[in-house]
CSV table of C-alpha atoms in Angstrom, one decimal:
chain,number,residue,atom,x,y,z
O,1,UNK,CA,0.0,0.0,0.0
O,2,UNK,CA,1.3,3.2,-1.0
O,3,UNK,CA,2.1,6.1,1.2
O,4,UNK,CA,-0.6,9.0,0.7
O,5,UNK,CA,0.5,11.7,-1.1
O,6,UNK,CA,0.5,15.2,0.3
O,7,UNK,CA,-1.4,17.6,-0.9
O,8,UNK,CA,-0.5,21.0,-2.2
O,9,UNK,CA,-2.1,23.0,1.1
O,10,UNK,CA,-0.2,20.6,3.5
O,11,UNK,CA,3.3,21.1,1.3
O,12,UNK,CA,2.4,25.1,1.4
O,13,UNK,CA,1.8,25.4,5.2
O,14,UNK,CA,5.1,25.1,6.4
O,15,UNK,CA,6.3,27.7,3.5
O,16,UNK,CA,3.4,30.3,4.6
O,17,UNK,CA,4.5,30.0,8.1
O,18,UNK,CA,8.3,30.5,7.5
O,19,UNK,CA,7.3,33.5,5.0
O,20,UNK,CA,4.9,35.2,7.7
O,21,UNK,CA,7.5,34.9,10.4
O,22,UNK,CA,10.2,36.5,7.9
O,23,UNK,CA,7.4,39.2,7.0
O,24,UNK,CA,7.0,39.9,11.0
O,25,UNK,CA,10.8,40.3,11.6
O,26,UNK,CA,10.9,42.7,8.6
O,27,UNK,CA,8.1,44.5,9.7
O,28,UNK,CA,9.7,44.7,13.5
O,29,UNK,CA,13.1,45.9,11.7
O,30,UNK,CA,11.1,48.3,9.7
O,31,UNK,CA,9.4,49.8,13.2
O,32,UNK,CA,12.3,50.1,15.2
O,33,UNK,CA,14.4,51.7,12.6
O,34,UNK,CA,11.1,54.5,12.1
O,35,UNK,CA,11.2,54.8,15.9
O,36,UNK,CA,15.3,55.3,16.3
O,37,UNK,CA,15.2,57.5,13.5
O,38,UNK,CA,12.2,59.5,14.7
O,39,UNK,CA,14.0,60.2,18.3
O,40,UNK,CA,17.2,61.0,16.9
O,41,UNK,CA,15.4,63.9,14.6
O,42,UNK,CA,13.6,65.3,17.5
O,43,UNK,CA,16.2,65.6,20.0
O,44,UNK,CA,18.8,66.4,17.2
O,45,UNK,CA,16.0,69.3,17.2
O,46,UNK,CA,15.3,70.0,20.7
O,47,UNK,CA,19.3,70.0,21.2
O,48,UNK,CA,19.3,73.0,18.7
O,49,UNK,CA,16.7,74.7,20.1
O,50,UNK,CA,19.0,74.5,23.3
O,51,UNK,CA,21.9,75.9,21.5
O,52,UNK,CA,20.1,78.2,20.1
O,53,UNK,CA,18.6,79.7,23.8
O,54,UNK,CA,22.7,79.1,24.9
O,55,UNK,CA,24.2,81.6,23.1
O,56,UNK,CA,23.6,84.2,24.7
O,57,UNK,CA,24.1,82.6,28.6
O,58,UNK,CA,27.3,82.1,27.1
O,59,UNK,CA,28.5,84.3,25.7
O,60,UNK,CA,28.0,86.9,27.8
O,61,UNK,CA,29.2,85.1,30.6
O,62,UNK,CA,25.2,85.3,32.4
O,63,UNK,CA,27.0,82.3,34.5
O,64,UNK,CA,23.6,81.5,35.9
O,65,UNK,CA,22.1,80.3,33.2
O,66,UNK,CA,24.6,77.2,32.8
O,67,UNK,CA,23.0,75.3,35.1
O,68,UNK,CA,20.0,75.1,33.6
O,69,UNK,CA,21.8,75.0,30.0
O,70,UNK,CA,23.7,71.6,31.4
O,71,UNK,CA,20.6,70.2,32.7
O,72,UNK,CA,18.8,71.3,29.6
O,73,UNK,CA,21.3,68.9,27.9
O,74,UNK,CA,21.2,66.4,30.1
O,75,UNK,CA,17.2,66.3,30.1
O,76,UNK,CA,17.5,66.2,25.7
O,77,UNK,CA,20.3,62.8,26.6
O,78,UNK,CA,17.9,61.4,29.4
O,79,UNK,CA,15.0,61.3,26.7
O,80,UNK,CA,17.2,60.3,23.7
O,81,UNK,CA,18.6,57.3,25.8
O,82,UNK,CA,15.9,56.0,27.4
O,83,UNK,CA,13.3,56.2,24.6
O,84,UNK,CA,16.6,53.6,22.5
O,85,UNK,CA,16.0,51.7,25.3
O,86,UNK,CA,12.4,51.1,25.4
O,87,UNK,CA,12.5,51.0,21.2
O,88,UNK,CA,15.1,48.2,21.6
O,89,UNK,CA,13.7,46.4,24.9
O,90,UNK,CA,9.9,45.9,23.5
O,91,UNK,CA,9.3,47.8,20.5
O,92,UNK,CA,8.1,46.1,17.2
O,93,UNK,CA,5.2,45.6,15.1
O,94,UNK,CA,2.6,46.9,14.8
O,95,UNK,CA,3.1,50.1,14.6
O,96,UNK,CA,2.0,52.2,17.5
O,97,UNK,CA,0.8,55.7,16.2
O,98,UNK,CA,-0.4,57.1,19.8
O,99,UNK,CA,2.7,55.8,21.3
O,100,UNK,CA,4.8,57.9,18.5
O,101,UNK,CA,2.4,61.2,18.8
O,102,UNK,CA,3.0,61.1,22.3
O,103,UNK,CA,6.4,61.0,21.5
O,104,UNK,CA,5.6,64.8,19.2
O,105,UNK,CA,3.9,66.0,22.3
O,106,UNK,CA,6.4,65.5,24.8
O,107,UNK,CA,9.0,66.7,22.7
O,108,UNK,CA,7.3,69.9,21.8
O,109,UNK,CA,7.1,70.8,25.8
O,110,UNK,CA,10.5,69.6,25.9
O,111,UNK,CA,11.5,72.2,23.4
O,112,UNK,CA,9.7,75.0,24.5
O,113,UNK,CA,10.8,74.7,28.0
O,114,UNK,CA,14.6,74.4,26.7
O,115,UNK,CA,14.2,77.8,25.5
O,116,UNK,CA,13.7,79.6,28.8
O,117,UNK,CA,17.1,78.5,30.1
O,118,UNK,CA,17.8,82.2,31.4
O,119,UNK,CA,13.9,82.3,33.0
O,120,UNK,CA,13.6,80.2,36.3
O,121,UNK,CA,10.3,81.1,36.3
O,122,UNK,CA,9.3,79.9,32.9
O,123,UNK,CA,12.0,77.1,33.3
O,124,UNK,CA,10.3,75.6,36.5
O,125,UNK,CA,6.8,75.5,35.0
O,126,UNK,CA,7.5,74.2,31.9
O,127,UNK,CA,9.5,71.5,33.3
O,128,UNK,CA,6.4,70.5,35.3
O,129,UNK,CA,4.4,70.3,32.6
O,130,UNK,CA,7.0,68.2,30.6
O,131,UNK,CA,7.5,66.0,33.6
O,132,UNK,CA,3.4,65.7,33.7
O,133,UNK,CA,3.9,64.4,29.9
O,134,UNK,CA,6.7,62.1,30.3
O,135,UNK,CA,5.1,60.5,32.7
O,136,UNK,CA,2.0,59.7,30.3
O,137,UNK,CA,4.6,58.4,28.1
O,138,UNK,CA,5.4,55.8,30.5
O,139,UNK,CA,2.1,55.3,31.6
O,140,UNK,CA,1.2,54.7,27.4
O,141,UNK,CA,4.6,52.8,27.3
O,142,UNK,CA,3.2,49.9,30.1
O,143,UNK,CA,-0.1,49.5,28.5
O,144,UNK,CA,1.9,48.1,24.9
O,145,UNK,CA,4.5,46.0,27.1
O,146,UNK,CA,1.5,44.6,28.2
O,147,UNK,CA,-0.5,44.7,25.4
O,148,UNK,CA,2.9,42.2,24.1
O,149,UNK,CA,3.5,40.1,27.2
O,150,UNK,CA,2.8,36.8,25.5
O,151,UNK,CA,4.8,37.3,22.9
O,152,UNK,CA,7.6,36.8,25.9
O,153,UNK,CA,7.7,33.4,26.0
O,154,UNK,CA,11.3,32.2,27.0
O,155,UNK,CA,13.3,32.2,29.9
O,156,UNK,CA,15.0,35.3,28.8
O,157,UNK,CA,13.0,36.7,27.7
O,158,UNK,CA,10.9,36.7,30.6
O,159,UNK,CA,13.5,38.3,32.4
O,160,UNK,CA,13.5,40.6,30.3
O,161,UNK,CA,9.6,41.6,30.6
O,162,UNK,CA,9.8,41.7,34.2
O,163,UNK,CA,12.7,44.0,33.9
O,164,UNK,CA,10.9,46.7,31.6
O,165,UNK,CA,7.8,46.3,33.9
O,166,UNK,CA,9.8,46.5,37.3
O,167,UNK,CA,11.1,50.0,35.4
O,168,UNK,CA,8.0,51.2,33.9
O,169,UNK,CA,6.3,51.2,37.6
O,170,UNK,CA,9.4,53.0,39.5
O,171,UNK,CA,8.6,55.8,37.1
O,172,UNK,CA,5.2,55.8,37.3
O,173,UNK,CA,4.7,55.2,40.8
O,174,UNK,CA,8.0,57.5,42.6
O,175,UNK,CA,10.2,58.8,39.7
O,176,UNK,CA,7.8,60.6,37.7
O,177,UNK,CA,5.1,61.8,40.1
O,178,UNK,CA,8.6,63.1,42.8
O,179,UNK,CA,9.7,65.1,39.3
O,180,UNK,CA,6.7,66.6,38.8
O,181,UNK,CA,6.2,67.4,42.9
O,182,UNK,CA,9.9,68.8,42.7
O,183,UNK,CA,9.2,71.1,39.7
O,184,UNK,CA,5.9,72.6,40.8
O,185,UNK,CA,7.3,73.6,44.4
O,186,UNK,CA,10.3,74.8,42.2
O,187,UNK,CA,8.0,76.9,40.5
O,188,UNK,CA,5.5,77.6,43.0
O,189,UNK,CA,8.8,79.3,45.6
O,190,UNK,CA,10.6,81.4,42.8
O,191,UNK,CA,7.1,83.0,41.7
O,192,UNK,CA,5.8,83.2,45.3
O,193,UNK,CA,9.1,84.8,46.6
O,194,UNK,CA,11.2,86.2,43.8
O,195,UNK,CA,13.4,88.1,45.9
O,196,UNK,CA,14.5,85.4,47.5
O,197,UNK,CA,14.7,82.9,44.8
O,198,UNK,CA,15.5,84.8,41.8
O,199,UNK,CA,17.3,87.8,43.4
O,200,UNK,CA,18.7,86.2,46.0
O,201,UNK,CA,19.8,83.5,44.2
O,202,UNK,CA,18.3,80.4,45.6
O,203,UNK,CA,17.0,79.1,42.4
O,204,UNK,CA,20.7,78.0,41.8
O,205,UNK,CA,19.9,75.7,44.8
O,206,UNK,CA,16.9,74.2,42.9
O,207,UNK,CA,18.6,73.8,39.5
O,208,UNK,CA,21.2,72.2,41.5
O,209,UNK,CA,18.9,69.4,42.8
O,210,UNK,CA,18.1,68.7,39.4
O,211,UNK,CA,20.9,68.6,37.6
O,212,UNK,CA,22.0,66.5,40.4
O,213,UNK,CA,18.6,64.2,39.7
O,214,UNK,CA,19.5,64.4,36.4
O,215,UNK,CA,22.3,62.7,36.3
O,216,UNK,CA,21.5,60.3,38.6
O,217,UNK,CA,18.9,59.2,36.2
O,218,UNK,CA,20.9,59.3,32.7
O,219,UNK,CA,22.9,57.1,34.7
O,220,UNK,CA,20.7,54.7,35.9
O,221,UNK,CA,19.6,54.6,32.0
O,222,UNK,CA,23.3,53.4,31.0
O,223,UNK,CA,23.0,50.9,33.8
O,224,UNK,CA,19.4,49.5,32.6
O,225,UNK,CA,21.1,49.1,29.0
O,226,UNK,CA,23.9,46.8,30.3
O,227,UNK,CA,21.5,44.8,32.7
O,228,UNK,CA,19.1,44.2,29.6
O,229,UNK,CA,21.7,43.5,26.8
O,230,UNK,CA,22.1,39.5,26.9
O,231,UNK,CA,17.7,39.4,27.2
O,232,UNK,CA,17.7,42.3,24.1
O,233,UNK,CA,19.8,39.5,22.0
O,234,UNK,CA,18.2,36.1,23.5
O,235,UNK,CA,14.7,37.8,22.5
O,236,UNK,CA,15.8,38.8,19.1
O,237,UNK,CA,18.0,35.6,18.4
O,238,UNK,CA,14.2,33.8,19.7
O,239,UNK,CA,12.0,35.3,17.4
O,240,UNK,CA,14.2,34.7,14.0
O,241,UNK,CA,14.0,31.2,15.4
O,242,UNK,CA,10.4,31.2,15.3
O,243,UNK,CA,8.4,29.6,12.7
């Protein structure tokens, strides 16, 4: 008795599976590169719009101004970093449009409050406002990781999911809602007693603190991208595996 012979949809199934997993890691290749294009362009523009507000502070040696100039760059590094980070941690298709809008948004506050580098006043509650908006970004950022969570199905990368939500709720929970606490009382003390603060000189105390914050976080950025870096591969290396 012969063997039966296969038909022509069960010899094409294992072909449209291997095609529709190449056409998903193209399409996840095609995302990520929009997204790390799209945040290089619009901090490569709010880091112009910095220099641009520098000159002047500069220049003409307005020597308290460079505090917030250095934080101003270290906020345009913090958001440039960590947003590679989340694009290369959980990022892929499909294509999240109000994910990337979000993205304008933030980065239009972001911009605008870069320009008011010689303004504590302006500086303060701008900042606030930005803080306010990052932290929807993060809020917006948790509901795709777990929009995605089966698609982490090994060992690493499970690690790797608990990471980015273990990181997602620090910011949502203490880092975000402290910046934004920090920034309004800012504001709040150097419009409710300018002499003090702005005459006086005390709002060099307050940029202090977050410049200080600042670089506290870029840092703790650098050390999320080394802790993640063996998962980012294992998850990669998993899904080109995949049928």
């Amino acid at each position: 008795m012969s063997d039966p012979v296969p038909s022509s949809d069960d010899l094409g199934a294992p072909a449209l599976r291997q095609a529709k997993s190449d056409a998903k890691n193209a399409l996840d290749a095609t995302v990520v590169n929009i997204e790390l294009t799209l945040i290089s362009i619009i901090q490569g523009l709010a880091l112009g719009v910095l220099a641009s507000a520098s000159v002047d502070p500069i220049v003409q040696l307005h020597w308290q101004a460079w505090p917030y100039i250095a934080t101003g760059l270290l906020v345009v590094l913090i958001f440039w970093s960590r947003s590679l980070l989340h694009t290369l941690s959980f990022i892929g298709w499909p294509l999240e449009f109000g994910h990337t809008f979000v993205y304008f948004g933030t980065t239009l506050l972001e911009a605008v409050a870069l320009t008011q580098v010689a303004n504590p006043q302006h500086w303060f509650a701008l900042n606030t406002l930005y803080a306010i908006a990052v932290w929807g970004l993060y809020a917006y950022d948790l509901r795709i990781v777990r929009h995605h969570a089966d698609d982490f199905s090994t060992a690493a990368e499970r690690l790797l999911l608990d990471d980015i939500i273990k990181d997602q709720r620090l910011n949502i929970v203490f880092m975000m809602p402290s910046a934004i606490a920090f920034q309004g009382l800012a504001w709040w003390l150097v419009q409710r007693y300018p002499e003090t603060f702005i005459a006086g000189g005390w709002h060099l105390l307050l940029i202090g603190m977050t410049l200080l914050f600042s670089l506290n976080y870029l840092y703790g950025g650098t050390r999320l991208l080394q802790r993640r870096q063996a998962w980012i591969v294992a998850r990669n290396a998993q899904e080109r595996q995949e049928p």
